[in-house]
Short mmCIF file of C-alpha atoms in Angstrom, two decimals:
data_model
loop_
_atom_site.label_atom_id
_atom_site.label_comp_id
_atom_site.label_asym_id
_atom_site.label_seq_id
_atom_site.Cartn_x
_atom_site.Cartn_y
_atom_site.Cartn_z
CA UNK A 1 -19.34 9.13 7.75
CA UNK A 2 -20.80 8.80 11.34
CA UNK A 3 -24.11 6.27 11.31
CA UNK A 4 -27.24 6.92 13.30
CA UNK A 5 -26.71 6.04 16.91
CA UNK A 6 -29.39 3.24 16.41
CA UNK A 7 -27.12 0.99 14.00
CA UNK A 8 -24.18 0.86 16.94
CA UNK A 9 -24.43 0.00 20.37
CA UNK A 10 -21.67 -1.12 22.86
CA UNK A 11 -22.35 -3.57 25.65
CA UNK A 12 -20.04 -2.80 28.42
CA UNK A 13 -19.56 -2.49 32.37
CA UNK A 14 -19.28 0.82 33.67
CA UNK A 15 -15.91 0.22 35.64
CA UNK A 16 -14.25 -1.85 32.57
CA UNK A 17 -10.89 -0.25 30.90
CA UNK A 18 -11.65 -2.63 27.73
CA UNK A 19 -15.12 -1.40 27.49
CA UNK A 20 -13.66 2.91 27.54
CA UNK A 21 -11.29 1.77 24.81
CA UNK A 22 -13.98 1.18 22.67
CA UNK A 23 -15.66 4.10 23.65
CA UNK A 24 -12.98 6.40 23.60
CA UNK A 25 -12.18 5.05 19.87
CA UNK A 26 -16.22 5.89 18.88
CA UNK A 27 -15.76 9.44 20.08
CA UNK A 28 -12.15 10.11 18.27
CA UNK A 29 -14.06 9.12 15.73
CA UNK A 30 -17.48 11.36 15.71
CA UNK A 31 -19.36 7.81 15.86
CA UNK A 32 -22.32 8.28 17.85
CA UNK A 33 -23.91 4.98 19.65
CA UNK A 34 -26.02 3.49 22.11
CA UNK A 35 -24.65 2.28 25.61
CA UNK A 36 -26.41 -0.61 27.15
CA UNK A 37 -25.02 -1.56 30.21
CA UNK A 38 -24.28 -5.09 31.63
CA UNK A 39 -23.85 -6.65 35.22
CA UNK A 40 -21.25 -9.19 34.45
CA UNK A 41 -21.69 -10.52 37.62
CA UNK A 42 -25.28 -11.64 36.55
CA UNK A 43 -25.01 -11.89 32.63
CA UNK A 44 -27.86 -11.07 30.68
CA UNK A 45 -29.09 -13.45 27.84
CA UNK A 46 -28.74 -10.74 25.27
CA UNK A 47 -24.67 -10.22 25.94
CA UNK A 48 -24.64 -14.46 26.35
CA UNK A 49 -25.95 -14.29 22.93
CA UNK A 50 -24.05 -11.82 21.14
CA UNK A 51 -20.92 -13.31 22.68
CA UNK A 52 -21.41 -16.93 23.64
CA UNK A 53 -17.76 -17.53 23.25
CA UNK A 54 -16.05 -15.52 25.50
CA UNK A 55 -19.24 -13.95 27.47
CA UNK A 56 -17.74 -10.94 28.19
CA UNK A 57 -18.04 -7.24 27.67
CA UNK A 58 -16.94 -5.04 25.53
CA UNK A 59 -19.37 -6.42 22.67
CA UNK A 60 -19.94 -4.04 19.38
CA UNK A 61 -22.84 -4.32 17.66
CA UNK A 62 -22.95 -2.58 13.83
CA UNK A 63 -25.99 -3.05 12.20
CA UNK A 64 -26.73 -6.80 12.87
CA UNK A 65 -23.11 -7.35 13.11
CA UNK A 66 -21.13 -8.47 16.71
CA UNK A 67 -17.37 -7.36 17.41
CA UNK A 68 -16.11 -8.87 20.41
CA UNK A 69 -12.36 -8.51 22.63
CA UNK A 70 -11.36 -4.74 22.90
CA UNK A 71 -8.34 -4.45 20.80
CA UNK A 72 -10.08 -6.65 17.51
CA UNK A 73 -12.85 -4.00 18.26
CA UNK A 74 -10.43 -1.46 18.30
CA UNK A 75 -9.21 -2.83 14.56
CA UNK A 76 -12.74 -2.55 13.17
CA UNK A 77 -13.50 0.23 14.10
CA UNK A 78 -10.36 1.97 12.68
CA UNK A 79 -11.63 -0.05 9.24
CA UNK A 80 -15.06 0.91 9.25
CA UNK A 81 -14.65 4.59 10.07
CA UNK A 82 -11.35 5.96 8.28
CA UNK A 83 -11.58 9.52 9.89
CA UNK A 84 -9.07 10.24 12.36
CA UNK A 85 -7.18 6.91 11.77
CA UNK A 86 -5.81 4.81 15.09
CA UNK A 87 -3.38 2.59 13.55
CA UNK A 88 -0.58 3.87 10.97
CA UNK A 89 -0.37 3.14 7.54
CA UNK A 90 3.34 1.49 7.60
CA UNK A 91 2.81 -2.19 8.10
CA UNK A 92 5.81 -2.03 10.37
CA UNK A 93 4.64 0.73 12.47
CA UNK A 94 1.41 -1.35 12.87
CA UNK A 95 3.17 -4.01 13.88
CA UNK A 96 4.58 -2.44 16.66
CA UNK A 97 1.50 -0.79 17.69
CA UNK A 98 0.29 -4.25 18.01
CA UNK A 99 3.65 -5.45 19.77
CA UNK A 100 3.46 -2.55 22.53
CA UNK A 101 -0.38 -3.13 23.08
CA UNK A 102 0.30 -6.79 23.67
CA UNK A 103 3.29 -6.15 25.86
CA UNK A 104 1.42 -3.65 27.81
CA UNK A 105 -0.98 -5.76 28.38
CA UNK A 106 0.41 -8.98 29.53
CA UNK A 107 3.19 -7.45 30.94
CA UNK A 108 1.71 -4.12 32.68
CA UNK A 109 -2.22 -5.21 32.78
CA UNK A 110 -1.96 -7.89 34.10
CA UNK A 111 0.79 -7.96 36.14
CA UNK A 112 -0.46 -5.14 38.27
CA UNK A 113 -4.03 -6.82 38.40
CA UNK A 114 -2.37 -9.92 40.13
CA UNK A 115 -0.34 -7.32 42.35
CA UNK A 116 -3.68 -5.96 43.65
CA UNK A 117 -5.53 -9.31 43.83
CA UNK A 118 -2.84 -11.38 45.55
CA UNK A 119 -0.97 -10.85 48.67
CA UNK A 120 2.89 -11.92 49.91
CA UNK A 121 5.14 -13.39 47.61
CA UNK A 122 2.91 -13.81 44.52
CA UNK A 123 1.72 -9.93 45.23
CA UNK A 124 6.11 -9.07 45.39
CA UNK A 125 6.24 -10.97 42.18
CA UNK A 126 3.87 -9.41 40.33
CA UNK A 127 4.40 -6.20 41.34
CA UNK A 128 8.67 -7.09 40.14
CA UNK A 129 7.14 -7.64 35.99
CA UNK A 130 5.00 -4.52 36.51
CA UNK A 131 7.42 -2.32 37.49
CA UNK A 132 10.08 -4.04 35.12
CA UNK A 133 7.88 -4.00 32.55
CA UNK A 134 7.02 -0.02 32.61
CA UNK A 135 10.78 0.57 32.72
CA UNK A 136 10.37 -1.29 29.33
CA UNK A 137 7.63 1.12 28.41
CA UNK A 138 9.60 4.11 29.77
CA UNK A 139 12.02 3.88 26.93
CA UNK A 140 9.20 4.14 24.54
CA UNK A 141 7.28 7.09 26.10
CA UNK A 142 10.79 8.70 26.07
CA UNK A 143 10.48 8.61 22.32
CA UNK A 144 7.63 10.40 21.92
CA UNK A 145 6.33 14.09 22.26
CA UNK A 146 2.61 14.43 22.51
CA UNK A 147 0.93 10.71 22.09
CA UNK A 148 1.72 7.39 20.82
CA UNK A 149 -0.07 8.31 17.83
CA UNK A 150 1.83 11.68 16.86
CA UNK A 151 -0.21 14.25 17.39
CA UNK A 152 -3.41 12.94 17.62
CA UNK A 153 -4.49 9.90 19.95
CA UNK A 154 -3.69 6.47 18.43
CA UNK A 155 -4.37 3.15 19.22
CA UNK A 156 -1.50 2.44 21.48
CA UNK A 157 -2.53 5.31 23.25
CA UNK A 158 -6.37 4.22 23.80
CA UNK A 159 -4.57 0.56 24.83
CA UNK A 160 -2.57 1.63 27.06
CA UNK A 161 -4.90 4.48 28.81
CA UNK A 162 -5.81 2.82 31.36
CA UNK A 163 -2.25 3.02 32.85
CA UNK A 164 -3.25 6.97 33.51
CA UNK A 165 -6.43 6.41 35.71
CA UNK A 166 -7.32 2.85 36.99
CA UNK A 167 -3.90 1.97 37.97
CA UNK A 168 -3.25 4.64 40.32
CA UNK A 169 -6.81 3.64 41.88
CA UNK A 170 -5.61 -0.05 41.67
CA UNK A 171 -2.41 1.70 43.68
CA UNK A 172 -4.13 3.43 46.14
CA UNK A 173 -6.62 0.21 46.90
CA UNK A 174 -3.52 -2.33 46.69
CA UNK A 175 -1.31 -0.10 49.01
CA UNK A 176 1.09 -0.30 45.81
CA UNK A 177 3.38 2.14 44.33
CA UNK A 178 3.95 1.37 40.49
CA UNK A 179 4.05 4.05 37.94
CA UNK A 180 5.87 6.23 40.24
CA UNK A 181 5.97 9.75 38.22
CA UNK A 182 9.94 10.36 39.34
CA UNK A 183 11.14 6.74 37.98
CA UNK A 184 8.85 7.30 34.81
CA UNK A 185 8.41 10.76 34.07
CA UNK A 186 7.82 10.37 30.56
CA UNK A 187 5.08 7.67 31.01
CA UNK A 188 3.55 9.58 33.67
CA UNK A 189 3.85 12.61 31.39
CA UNK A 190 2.14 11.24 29.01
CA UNK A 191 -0.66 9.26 30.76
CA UNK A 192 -1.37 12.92 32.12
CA UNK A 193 -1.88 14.09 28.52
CA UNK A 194 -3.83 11.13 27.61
CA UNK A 195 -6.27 11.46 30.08
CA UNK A 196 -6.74 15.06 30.23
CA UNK A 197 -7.58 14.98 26.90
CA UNK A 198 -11.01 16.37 26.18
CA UNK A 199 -12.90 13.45 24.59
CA UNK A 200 -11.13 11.04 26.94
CA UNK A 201 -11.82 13.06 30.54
CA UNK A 202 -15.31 13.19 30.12
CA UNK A 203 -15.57 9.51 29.79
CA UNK A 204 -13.92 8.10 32.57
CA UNK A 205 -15.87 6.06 35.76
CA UNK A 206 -15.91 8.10 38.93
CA UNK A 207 -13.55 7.61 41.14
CA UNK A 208 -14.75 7.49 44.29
CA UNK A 209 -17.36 4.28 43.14
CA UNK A 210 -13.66 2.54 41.43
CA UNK A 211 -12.00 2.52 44.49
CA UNK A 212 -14.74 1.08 46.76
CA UNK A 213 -15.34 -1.37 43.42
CA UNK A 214 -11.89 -2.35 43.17
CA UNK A 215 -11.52 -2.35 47.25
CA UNK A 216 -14.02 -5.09 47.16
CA UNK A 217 -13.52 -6.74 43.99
CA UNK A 218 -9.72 -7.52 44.72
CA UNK A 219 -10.63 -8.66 48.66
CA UNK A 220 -12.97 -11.36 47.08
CA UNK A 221 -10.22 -12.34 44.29
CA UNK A 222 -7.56 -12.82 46.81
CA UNK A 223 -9.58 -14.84 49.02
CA UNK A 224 -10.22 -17.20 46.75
CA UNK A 225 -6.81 -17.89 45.82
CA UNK A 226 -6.82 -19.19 42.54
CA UNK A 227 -3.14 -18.89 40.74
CA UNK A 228 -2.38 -16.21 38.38
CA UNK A 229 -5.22 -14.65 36.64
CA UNK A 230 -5.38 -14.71 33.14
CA UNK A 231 -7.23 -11.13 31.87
CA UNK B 1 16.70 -3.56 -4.16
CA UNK B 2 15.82 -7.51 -2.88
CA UNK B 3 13.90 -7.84 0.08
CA UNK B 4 16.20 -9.42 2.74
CA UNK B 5 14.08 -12.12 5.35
CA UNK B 6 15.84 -13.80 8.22
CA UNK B 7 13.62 -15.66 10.58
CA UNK B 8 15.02 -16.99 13.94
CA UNK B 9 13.18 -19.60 14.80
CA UNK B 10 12.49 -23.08 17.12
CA UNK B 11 11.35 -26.49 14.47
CA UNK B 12 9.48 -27.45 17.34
CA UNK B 13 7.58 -24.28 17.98
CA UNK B 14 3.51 -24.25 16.75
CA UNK B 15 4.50 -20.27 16.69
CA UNK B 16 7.15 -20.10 14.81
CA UNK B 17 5.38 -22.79 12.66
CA UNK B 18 2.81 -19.89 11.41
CA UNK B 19 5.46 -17.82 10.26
CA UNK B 20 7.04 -20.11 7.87
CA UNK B 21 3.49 -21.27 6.57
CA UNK B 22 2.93 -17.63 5.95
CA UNK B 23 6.16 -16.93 4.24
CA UNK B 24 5.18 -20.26 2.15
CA UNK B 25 1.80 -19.15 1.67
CA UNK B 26 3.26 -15.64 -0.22
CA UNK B 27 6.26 -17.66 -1.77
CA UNK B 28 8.62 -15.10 0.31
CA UNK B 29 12.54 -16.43 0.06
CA UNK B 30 13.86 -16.72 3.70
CA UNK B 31 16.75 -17.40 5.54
CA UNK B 32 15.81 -19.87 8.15
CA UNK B 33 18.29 -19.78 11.54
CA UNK B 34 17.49 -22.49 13.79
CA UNK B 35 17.67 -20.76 17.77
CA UNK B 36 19.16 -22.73 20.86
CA UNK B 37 16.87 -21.01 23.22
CA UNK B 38 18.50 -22.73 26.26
CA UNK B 39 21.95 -20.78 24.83
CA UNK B 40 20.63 -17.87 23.28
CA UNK B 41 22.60 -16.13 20.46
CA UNK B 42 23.30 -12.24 19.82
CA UNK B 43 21.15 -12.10 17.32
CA UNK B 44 17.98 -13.26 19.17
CA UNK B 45 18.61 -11.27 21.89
CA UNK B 46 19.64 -8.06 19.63
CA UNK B 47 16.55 -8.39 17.69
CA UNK B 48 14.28 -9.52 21.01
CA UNK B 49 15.93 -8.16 23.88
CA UNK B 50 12.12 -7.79 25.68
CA UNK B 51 11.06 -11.12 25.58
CA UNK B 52 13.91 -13.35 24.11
CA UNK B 53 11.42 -15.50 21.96
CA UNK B 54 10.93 -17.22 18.74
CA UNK B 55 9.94 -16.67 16.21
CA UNK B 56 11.49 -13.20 15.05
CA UNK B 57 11.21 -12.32 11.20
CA UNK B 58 13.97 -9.29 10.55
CA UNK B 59 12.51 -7.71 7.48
CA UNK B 60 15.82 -5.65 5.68
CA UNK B 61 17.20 -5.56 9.00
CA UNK B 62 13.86 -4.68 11.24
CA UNK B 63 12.42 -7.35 13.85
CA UNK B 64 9.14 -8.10 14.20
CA UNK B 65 8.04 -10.14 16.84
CA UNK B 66 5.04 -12.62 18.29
CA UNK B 67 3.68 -14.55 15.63
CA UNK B 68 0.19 -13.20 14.75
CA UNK B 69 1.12 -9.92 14.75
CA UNK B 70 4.15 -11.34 12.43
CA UNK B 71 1.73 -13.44 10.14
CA UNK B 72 0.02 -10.14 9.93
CA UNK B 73 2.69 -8.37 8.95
CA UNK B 74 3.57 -10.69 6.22
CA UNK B 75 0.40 -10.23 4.51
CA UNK B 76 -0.07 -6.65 4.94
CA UNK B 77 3.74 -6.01 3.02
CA UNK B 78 3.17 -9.13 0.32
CA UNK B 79 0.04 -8.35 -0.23
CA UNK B 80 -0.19 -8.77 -3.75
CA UNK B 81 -0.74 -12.76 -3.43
CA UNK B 82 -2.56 -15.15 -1.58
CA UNK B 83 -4.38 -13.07 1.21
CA UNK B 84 -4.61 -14.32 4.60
CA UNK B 85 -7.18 -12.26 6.20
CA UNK B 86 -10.47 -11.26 4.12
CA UNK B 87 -11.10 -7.92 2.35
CA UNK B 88 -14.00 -7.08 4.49
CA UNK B 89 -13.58 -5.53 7.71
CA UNK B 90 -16.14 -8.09 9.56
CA UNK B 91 -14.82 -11.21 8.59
CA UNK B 92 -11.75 -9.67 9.15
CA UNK B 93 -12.59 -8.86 13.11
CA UNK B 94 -14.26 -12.71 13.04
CA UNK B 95 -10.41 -14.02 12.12
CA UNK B 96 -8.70 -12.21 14.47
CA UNK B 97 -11.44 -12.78 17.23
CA UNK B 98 -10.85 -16.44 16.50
CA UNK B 99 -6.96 -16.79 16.15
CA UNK B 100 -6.86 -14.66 19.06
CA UNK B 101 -9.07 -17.07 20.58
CA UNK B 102 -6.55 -20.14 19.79
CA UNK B 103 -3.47 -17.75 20.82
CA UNK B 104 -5.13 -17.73 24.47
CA UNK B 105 -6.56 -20.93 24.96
CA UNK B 106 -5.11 -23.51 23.34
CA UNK B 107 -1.21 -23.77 24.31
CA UNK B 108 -2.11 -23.69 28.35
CA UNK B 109 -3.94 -27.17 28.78
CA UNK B 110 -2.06 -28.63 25.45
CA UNK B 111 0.96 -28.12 27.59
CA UNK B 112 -0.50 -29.57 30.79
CA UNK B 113 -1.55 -32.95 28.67
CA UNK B 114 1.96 -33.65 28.81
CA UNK B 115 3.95 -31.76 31.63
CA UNK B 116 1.64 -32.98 34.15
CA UNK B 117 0.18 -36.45 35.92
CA UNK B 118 -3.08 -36.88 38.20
CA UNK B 119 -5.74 -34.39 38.26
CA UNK B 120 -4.05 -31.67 36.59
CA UNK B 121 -3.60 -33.48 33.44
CA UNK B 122 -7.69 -34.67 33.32
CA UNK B 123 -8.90 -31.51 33.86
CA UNK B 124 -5.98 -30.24 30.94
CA UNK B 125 -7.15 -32.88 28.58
CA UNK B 126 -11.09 -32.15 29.59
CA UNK B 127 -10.40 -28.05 29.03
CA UNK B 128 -8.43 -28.83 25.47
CA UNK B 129 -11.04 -31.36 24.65
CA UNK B 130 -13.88 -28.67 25.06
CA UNK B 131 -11.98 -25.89 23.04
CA UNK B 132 -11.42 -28.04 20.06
CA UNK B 133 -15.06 -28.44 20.22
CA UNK B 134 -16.04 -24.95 20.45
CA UNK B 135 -13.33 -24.26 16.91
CA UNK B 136 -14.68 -27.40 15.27
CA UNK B 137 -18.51 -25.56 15.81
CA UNK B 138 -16.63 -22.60 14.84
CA UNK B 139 -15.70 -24.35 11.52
CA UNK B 140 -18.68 -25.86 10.83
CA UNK B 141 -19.17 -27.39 7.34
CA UNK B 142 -16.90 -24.69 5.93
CA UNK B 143 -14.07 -26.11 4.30
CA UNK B 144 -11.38 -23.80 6.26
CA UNK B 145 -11.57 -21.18 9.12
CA UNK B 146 -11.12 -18.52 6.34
CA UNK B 147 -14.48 -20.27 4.37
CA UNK B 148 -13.42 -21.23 0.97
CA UNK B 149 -9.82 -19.47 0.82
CA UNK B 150 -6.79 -20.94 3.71
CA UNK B 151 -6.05 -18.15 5.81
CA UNK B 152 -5.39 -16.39 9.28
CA UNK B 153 -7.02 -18.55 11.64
CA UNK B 154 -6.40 -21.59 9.56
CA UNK B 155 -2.58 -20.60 10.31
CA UNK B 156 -3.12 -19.79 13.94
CA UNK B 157 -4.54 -23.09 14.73
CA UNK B 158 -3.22 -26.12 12.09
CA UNK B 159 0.17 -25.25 13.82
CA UNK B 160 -1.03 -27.30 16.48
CA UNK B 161 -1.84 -30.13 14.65
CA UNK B 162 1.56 -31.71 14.39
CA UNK B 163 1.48 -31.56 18.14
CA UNK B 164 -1.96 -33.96 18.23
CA UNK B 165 0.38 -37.04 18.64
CA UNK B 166 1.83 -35.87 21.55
CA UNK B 167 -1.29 -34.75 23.42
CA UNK B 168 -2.81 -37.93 22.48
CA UNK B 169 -0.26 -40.20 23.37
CA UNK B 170 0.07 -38.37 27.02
CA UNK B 171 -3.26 -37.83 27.53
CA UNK B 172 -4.91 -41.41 26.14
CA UNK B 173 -7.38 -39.89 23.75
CA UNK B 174 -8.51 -39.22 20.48
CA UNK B 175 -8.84 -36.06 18.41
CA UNK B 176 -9.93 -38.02 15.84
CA UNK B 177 -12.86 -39.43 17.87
CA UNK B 178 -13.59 -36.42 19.67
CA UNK B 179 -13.32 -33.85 16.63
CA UNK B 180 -13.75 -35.60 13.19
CA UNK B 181 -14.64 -32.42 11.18
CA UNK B 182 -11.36 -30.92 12.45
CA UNK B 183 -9.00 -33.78 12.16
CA UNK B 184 -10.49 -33.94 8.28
CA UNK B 185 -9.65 -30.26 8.31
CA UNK B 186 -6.42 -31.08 9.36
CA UNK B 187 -5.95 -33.53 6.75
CA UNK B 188 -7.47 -30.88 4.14
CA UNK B 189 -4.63 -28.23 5.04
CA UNK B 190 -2.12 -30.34 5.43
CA UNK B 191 -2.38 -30.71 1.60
CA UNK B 192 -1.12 -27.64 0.95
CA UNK B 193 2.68 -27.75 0.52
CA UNK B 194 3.02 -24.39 2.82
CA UNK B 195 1.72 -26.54 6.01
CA UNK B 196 3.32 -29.75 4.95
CA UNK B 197 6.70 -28.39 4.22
CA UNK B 198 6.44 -26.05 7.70
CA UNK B 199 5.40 -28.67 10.15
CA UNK B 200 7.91 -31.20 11.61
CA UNK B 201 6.91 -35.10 11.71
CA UNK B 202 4.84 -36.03 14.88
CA UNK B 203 6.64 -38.71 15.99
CA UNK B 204 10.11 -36.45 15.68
CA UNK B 205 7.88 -33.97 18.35
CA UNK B 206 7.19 -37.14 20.61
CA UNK B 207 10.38 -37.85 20.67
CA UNK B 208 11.27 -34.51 21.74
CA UNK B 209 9.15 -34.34 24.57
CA UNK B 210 10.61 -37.77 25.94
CA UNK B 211 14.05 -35.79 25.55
CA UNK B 212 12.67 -32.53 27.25
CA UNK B 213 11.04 -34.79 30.14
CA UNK B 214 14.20 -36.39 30.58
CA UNK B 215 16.46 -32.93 31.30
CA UNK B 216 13.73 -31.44 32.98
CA UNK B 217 13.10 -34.51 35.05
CA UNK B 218 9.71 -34.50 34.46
CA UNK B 219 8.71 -37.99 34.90
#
């Protein structure tokens, strides 16, 4: 059942959308753990340590063993703790769980992360897949009546969550319209749900500190002009 | 009733490469269609119609697409024989953590070794160069990714090897000099009759990329 807080601790960044996935999974769960917050901007030898590799956050820590990348994390933890299972049982409905979390985020991620952090054409193009993409997405959310996950939160849900809360902050920073709620009423629909949810609402950034975060953040990424950002 | 198995496919793709070595690996019977992605068929785009890609595996008439999350597929249905990812849930997050990490990284710069000239391709070769490193650490003295069993990230990654000729001959380097322990990995999987029997010749792929230079007018 649920360990002792003291045998699992997630590094993360306050403002990070991989870092709440992880988080939100814990709590679906009843897992409680220790938070240790990182500046990724100024990376502390204990996170360059448990995650030389990549050297980013999220980073789980169970016992003496280090999970790193959200949605692997994600998969552990759904092994580890079988209560209130993320993924389904059907291998093919796992597979595309998988298939929707990748397309969501290549396609919707980080599409509308280059939309925000980019200006002019490359800003038009981006924003083009984003909005393509949901359309995509649209057809899925159609399909469903409560979550991803039936009637509990799954792990396309806790993927894709973001979509309900940083990118209408990434909208309202970028000057951007993308999940608009009359073209996608079921994804907006069910964002709404998603974040409203009790375990989820209460762990969310504020939003006042995202937007002047993401205000600056995306100013310094566009004026460094770099190409298309990989997340 | 018999399990029916289609997979669409490119020979020249390292991706759809890991789908027949994992169809070998579990002795699955296939059918194997050859795709002409610059004329795409009904099928593909039936069976794909979000991205249009290879490799597809239609399982009794279901797609599944991308090729990890196909490869995982594969050994969560036939899972009676010759597992590709470990029991245990750690080493389980280690192999996807690292054939995620191959996914991401290794394709870009491989690419730029031979679709680009000048700058563009040194700083390609000197990125691909340093990631090899970082998987050969990764391997270590281990005799695959997996440890003593072939598996998941072995699949993600020996894919790639057939393509070694072409990055070396465009980029004027050595794999064998600058990795060792993984070119004698290489050498170790490509033993197995699932990698040698799923991976085209080299110099077929060289000759390939002369072909795609040529109507691409790269020069």
């Amino acid at each position: 059942m649920a360990s002792s807080s003291e045998k699992v601790k997630v590094l993360g960044f306050w403002v990070s959308p991989f870092v709440r996935r992880v988080e939100w999974a814990l709590k679906l769960k009843g897992v409680d753990y220790e938070y240790i917050e990182e500046d990724i901007f100024n990376k502390s030898s204990l996170l360059l340590k448990l995650n030389p590799v990549r050297q980013k956050v999220p980073v789980l820590v169970h016992d003496l063993k280090v999970v790193a990348e959200s949605y692997v994390i994600l998969e552990y933890i759904d092994e580890i703790w079988k209560q209130n299972s993320l993924l389904p049982l059907d291998p093919y409905q796992r597979a595309m769980a998988r298939f929707w979390a990748k397309f969501a985020e290549e396609k919707v991620f980080e599409t509308a992360w280059n939309a925000l952090c980019s200006g002019g054409e490359e800003k038009e193009k981006a924003l083009k897949i984003a909005i393509e993409s949901l359309e995509i997405l649209e057809g899925e959310a159609k399909k469903i009546q409560n979550f991803f996950g039936g009637d509990r939160i799954g792990y396309l849900d806790i993927a894709m969550g973001w979509i309900g809360y940083w990118l209408p902050v990434w909208e309202q920073v970028g000057c951007m319209s993308i999940l608009d709620p009359l073209k996608f009423p079921a994804t907006s629909a069910w964002a709404k749900r998603f974040i409203s949810h009790p375990l989820i609402k209460h762990n969310l950034p504020p939003r006042e500190e995202m937007l002047v975060y993401f205000d600056k953040r995306s100013k310094e990424l566009s004026s460094i002009s770099q190409g298309w950002i990989k997340v | 009733m018999a399990d029916e198995v289609v997979l669409l496919d490119l020979w020249s793709s390292m991706f759809g490469m890991r789908v027949r070595v994992a169809l070998a690996e579990k002795g699955v019977e296939y059918e194997y269609k050859e795709q002409d992605l610059r004329n795409k068929g009904p099928l593909l785009l039936e069976m794909n119609p979000i991205h249009k890609k290879i490799p597809v595996l239609i399982h009794n008439g279901k797609p599944i697409c991308e090729s990890l999350i196909i490869v995982q597929y594969i050994d969560e249905v036939w899972h009676h024989k010759a597992p590709l990812l470990p029991s245990d849930p750690y080493q389980r997050a280690q192999a996807r953590f690292w054939a995620d990490y191959v996914d991401k990284k290794v394709y870009p710069p491989g690419r730029k070794i031979w679709a680009t000239k000048g700058d563009e391709q040194e700083e390609a070769k000197k990125e691909f160069i340093e990631i090899l490193k970082v998987l050969e650490g990764e391997l270590g003295e281990k005799p695959y990714f997996g440890g003593e069993s072939f598996g998941f990230v072995d699949i993600s990654f020996v894919t790639f090897s057939c393509w070694f000729h072409v990055y070396e001959t465009f980029g004027n380097f050595s794999i064998e000099k600058e990795c060792p322990k993984l070119m004698a990995w290489v050498k170790r999987c490509q033993e197995r009759e699932s990698v040698s029997k799923s991976l085209p010749d080299e110099k077929k792929l060289l000759e390939f990329v002369y072909y795609l230079m040529k109507i691409f007018g790269i020069e």
